[in-house]
Amino acid sequence: MTGLLSKGVNSMSLEKLKIAKKIVGVKQVTKAVEKELVQVVYIAQDAEQRFVETLRTLCERKNVAVEVTLTMAELGSACGIEVGAAAVAVLK
């Protein structure tokens, strides 16, 4: 399946994100996707495209679902960190 991009977050995904084993940050998420350790990637809707475009392309190539969701601040907060997060990966 190509183009596994969806928009929005539902309460189930957000709950899953809160309790899931995850990796935060574009560089770390990219490394995890390359190693095929990732189930789904969440990208903040306000993340700078130049930072996340390579990650999106990699996810498509590796057949990893991508959800564009929340703001960086909200995504970071959902992960329990006090700073914004451009990308978060839920591990397999």
GROMACS .gro file of N, CA and C in nm:
model
  276
    1MET      N    1   0.085  -0.117   0.000
    1MET     CA    2   0.000   0.000   0.000
    1MET      C    3   0.089   0.123   0.000
    2THR      N    4   0.070   0.209  -0.097
    2THR     CA    5   0.151   0.329  -0.108
    2THR      C    6   0.071   0.449  -0.060
    3GLY      N    7   0.141   0.551  -0.012
    3GLY     CA    8   0.075   0.672   0.031
    3GLY      C    9  -0.015   0.652   0.152
    4LEU      N   10   0.041   0.607   0.258
    4LEU     CA   11  -0.035   0.580   0.380
    4LEU      C   12  -0.049   0.705   0.465
    5LEU      N   13  -0.074   0.818   0.399
    5LEU     CA   14  -0.082   0.945   0.470
    5LEU      C   15  -0.226   0.975   0.507
    6SER      N   16  -0.249   1.003   0.633
    6SER     CA   17  -0.382   1.044   0.674
    6SER      C   18  -0.370   1.170   0.757
    7LYS      N   19  -0.481   1.239   0.771
    7LYS     CA   20  -0.479   1.363   0.847
    7LYS      C   21  -0.570   1.351   0.967
    8GLY      N   22  -0.530   1.415   1.074
    8GLY     CA   23  -0.612   1.417   1.193
    8GLY      C   24  -0.574   1.308   1.290
    9VAL      N   25  -0.622   1.324   1.409
    9VAL     CA   26  -0.596   1.225   1.512
    9VAL      C   27  -0.728   1.198   1.583
   10ASN      N   28  -0.753   1.074   1.610
   10ASN     CA   29  -0.874   1.044   1.686
   10ASN      C   30  -0.831   1.008   1.828
   11SER      N   31  -0.927   0.995   1.915
   11SER     CA   32  -0.894   0.971   2.055
   11SER      C   33  -0.821   0.839   2.074
   12MET      N   34  -0.851   0.739   1.990
   12MET     CA   35  -0.783   0.610   2.002
   12MET      C   36  -0.635   0.624   1.966
   13SER      N   37  -0.603   0.699   1.859
   13SER     CA   38  -0.463   0.717   1.821
   13SER      C   39  -0.388   0.794   1.929
   14LEU      N   40  -0.451   0.897   1.982
   14LEU     CA   41  -0.387   0.978   2.085
   14LEU      C   42  -0.364   0.896   2.211
   15GLU      N   43  -0.461   0.816   2.249
   15GLU     CA   44  -0.446   0.728   2.365
   15GLU      C   45  -0.333   0.629   2.339
   16LYS      N   46  -0.330   0.574   2.220
   16LYS     CA   47  -0.225   0.479   2.182
   16LYS      C   48  -0.089   0.547   2.192
   17LEU      N   49  -0.082   0.671   2.147
   17LEU     CA   50   0.044   0.745   2.151
   17LEU      C   51   0.089   0.768   2.295
   18LYS      N   52  -0.003   0.798   2.382
   18LYS     CA   53   0.032   0.825   2.522
   18LYS      C   54   0.093   0.704   2.592
   19ILE      N   55   0.044   0.585   2.560
   19ILE     CA   56   0.089   0.465   2.632
   19ILE      C   57   0.190   0.381   2.554
   20ALA      N   58   0.207   0.411   2.427
   20ALA     CA   59   0.292   0.327   2.341
   20ALA      C   60   0.440   0.349   2.366
   21LYS      N   61   0.518   0.249   2.329
   21LYS     CA   62   0.663   0.264   2.326
   21LYS      C   63   0.691   0.347   2.201
   22LYS      N   64   0.760   0.458   2.220
   22LYS     CA   65   0.774   0.553   2.109
   22LYS      C   66   0.912   0.618   2.105
   23ILE      N   67   0.938   0.680   1.992
   23ILE     CA   68   1.060   0.757   1.971
   23ILE      C   69   1.016   0.896   1.928
   24VAL      N   70   1.083   0.999   1.980
   24VAL     CA   71   1.046   1.136   1.951
   24VAL      C   72   1.161   1.208   1.880
   25GLY      N   73   1.126   1.287   1.778
   25GLY     CA   74   1.224   1.367   1.706
   25GLY      C   75   1.250   1.313   1.566
   26VAL      N   76   1.264   1.404   1.471
   26VAL     CA   77   1.278   1.366   1.330
   26VAL      C   78   1.398   1.275   1.307
   27LYS      N   79   1.514   1.308   1.362
   27LYS     CA   80   1.634   1.227   1.338
   27LYS      C   81   1.619   1.086   1.393
   28GLN      N   82   1.571   1.075   1.516
   28GLN     CA   83   1.556   0.944   1.578
   28GLN      C   84   1.446   0.862   1.511
   29VAL      N   85   1.338   0.928   1.473
   29VAL     CA   86   1.229   0.858   1.403
   29VAL      C   87   1.278   0.807   1.268
   30THR      N   88   1.355   0.890   1.197
   30THR     CA   89   1.410   0.849   1.067
   30THR      C   90   1.496   0.724   1.082
   31LYS      N   91   1.582   0.723   1.182
   31LYS     CA   92   1.668   0.606   1.206
   31LYS      C   93   1.585   0.481   1.234
   32ALA      N   94   1.480   0.496   1.313
   32ALA     CA   95   1.394   0.381   1.347
   32ALA      C   96   1.318   0.330   1.225
   33VAL      N   97   1.272   0.421   1.139
   33VAL     CA   98   1.203   0.380   1.016
   33VAL      C   99   1.299   0.304   0.926
   34GLU      N  100   1.422   0.354   0.914
   34GLU     CA  101   1.523   0.287   0.831
   34GLU      C  102   1.548   0.144   0.880
   35LYS      N  103   1.542   0.124   1.012
   35LYS     CA  104   1.566  -0.009   1.070
   35LYS      C  105   1.438  -0.093   1.075
   36GLU      N  106   1.329  -0.039   1.022
   36GLU     CA  107   1.199  -0.108   1.016
   36GLU      C  108   1.146  -0.147   1.154
   37LEU      N  109   1.159  -0.055   1.249
   37LEU     CA  110   1.114  -0.077   1.386
   37LEU      C  111   0.981  -0.007   1.415
   38VAL      N  112   0.925   0.062   1.315
   38VAL     CA  113   0.814   0.154   1.338
   38VAL      C  114   0.681   0.101   1.284
   39GLN      N  115   0.578   0.123   1.363
   39GLN     CA  116   0.442   0.086   1.324
   39GLN      C  117   0.371   0.203   1.255
   40VAL      N  118   0.380   0.322   1.314
   40VAL     CA  119   0.316   0.442   1.259
   40VAL      C  120   0.398   0.565   1.299
   41VAL      N  121   0.397   0.667   1.212
   41VAL     CA  122   0.466   0.792   1.239
   41VAL      C  123   0.363   0.904   1.244
   42TYR      N  124   0.373   0.986   1.347
   42TYR     CA  125   0.290   1.105   1.360
   42TYR      C  126   0.377   1.226   1.330
   43ILE      N  127   0.330   1.313   1.240
   43ILE     CA  128   0.403   1.435   1.206
   43ILE      C  129   0.314   1.553   1.244
   44ALA      N  130   0.371   1.649   1.315
   44ALA     CA  131   0.295   1.767   1.357
   44ALA      C  132   0.256   1.850   1.235
   45GLN      N  133   0.134   1.899   1.236
   45GLN     CA  134   0.083   1.976   1.122
   45GLN      C  135   0.161   2.105   1.098
   46ASP      N  136   0.225   2.158   1.201
   46ASP     CA  137   0.300   2.283   1.186
   46ASP      C  138   0.451   2.261   1.178
   47ALA      N  139   0.493   2.137   1.157
   47ALA     CA  140   0.637   2.108   1.142
   47ALA      C  141   0.686   2.166   1.009
   48GLU      N  142   0.808   2.217   1.009
   48GLU     CA  143   0.865   2.271   0.885
   48GLU      C  144   0.886   2.158   0.785
   49GLN      N  145   0.831   2.178   0.667
   49GLN     CA  146   0.834   2.074   0.563
   49GLN      C  147   0.976   2.031   0.528
   50ARG      N  148   1.070   2.124   0.529
   50ARG     CA  149   1.207   2.088   0.492
   50ARG      C  150   1.267   1.985   0.589
   51PHE      N  151   1.214   1.980   0.711
   51PHE     CA  152   1.265   1.883   0.809
   51PHE      C  153   1.195   1.748   0.800
   52VAL      N  154   1.071   1.746   0.755
   52VAL     CA  155   0.995   1.621   0.757
   52VAL      C  156   0.974   1.558   0.620
   53GLU      N  157   1.006   1.627   0.513
   53GLU     CA  158   0.981   1.573   0.379
   53GLU      C  159   1.058   1.444   0.354
   54THR      N  160   1.184   1.438   0.393
   54THR     CA  161   1.263   1.316   0.375
   54THR      C  162   1.203   1.202   0.456
   55LEU      N  163   1.157   1.231   0.576
   55LEU     CA  164   1.093   1.130   0.660
   55LEU      C  165   0.966   1.076   0.594
   56ARG      N  166   0.884   1.165   0.539
   56ARG     CA  167   0.762   1.122   0.470
   56ARG      C  168   0.794   1.029   0.353
   57THR      N  169   0.894   1.067   0.275
   57THR     CA  170   0.935   0.986   0.160
   57THR      C  171   0.984   0.850   0.205
   58LEU      N  172   1.064   0.847   0.310
   58LEU     CA  173   1.115   0.721   0.364
   58LEU      C  174   1.000   0.633   0.413
   59CYS      N  175   0.904   0.693   0.482
   59CYS     CA  176   0.789   0.617   0.531
   59CYS      C  177   0.711   0.555   0.415
   60GLU      N  178   0.694   0.630   0.309
   60GLU     CA  179   0.623   0.577   0.193
   60GLU      C  180   0.700   0.459   0.134
   61ARG      N  181   0.831   0.475   0.122
   61ARG     CA  182   0.915   0.368   0.066
   61ARG      C  183   0.914   0.243   0.154
   62LYS      N  184   0.909   0.263   0.286
   62LYS     CA  185   0.911   0.150   0.380
   62LYS      C  186   0.771   0.101   0.417
   63ASN      N  187   0.669   0.163   0.354
   63ASN     CA  188   0.531   0.123   0.378
   63ASN      C  189   0.487   0.142   0.524
   64VAL      N  190   0.527   0.256   0.581
   64VAL     CA  191   0.491   0.292   0.718
   64VAL      C  192   0.382   0.399   0.714
   65ALA      N  193   0.276   0.378   0.788
   65ALA     CA  194   0.166   0.475   0.793
   65ALA      C  195   0.214   0.606   0.855
   66VAL      N  196   0.166   0.718   0.798
   66VAL     CA  197   0.199   0.851   0.848
   66VAL      C  198   0.068   0.924   0.877
   67GLU      N  199   0.060   0.984   0.995
   67GLU     CA  200  -0.056   1.066   1.031
   67GLU      C  201  -0.008   1.207   1.059
   68VAL      N  202  -0.065   1.304   0.987
   68VAL     CA  203  -0.036   1.445   1.013
   68VAL      C  204  -0.138   1.489   1.117
   69THR      N  205  -0.087   1.538   1.229
   69THR     CA  206  -0.174   1.558   1.344
   69THR      C  207  -0.123   1.666   1.438
   70LEU      N  208  -0.209   1.723   1.513
   70LEU     CA  209  -0.174   1.815   1.621
   70LEU      C  210  -0.069   1.918   1.582
   71THR      N  211  -0.040   2.008   1.673
   71THR     CA  212   0.072   2.100   1.655
   71THR      C  213   0.194   2.038   1.721
   72MET      N  214   0.309   2.096   1.697
   72MET     CA  215   0.431   2.045   1.759
   72MET      C  216   0.418   2.047   1.912
   73ALA      N  217   0.363   2.155   1.966
   73ALA     CA  218   0.347   2.166   2.111
   73ALA      C  219   0.253   2.058   2.164
   74GLU      N  220   0.142   2.036   2.094
   74GLU     CA  221   0.045   1.935   2.138
   74GLU      C  222   0.101   1.794   2.125
   75LEU      N  223   0.174   1.769   2.018
   75LEU     CA  224   0.234   1.637   1.998
   75LEU      C  225   0.339   1.610   2.106
   76GLY      N  226   0.421   1.711   2.136
   76GLY     CA  227   0.519   1.696   2.244
   76GLY      C  228   0.451   1.670   2.378
   77SER      N  229   0.346   1.745   2.405
   77SER     CA  230   0.272   1.727   2.530
   77SER      C  231   0.211   1.587   2.539
   78ALA      N  232   0.156   1.537   2.428
   78ALA     CA  233   0.098   1.403   2.426
   78ALA      C  234   0.203   1.296   2.453
   79CYS      N  235   0.330   1.330   2.426
   79CYS     CA  236   0.439   1.236   2.451
   79CYS      C  237   0.502   1.255   2.588
   80GLY      N  238   0.450   1.352   2.663
   80GLY     CA  239   0.500   1.375   2.798
   80GLY      C  240   0.628   1.455   2.804
   81ILE      N  241   0.655   1.534   2.698
   81ILE     CA  242   0.774   1.620   2.701
   81ILE      C  243   0.730   1.766   2.702
   82GLU      N  244   0.817   1.852   2.749
   82GLU     CA  245   0.781   1.993   2.765
   82GLU      C  246   0.815   2.079   2.645
   83VAL      N  247   0.867   2.019   2.540
   83VAL     CA  248   0.900   2.093   2.418
   83VAL      C  249   0.820   2.033   2.303
   84GLY      N  250   0.815   2.106   2.193
   84GLY     CA  251   0.743   2.057   2.076
   84GLY      C  252   0.813   1.940   2.011
   85ALA      N  253   0.735   1.861   1.940
   85ALA     CA  254   0.789   1.747   1.866
   85ALA      C  255   0.737   1.752   1.723
   86ALA      N  256   0.828   1.753   1.626
   86ALA     CA  257   0.787   1.754   1.486
   86ALA      C  258   0.741   1.617   1.441
   87ALA      N  259   0.802   1.512   1.498
   87ALA     CA  260   0.768   1.375   1.458
   87ALA      C  261   0.780   1.280   1.577
   88VAL      N  262   0.691   1.182   1.578
   88VAL     CA  263   0.691   1.077   1.680
   88VAL      C  264   0.662   0.945   1.610
   89ALA      N  265   0.733   0.841   1.649
   89ALA     CA  266   0.709   0.708   1.593
   89ALA      C  267   0.665   0.614   1.703
   90VAL      N  268   0.561   0.537   1.675
   90VAL     CA  269   0.519   0.430   1.765
   90VAL      C  270   0.589   0.304   1.715
   91LEU      N  271   0.661   0.239   1.806
   91LEU     CA  272   0.739   0.121   1.769
   91LEU      C  273   0.652  -0.003   1.759
   92LYS      N  274   0.698  -0.098   1.680
   92LYS     CA  275   0.626  -0.226   1.663
   92LYS      C  276   0.630  -0.305   1.792
   0.00000   0.00000   0.00000
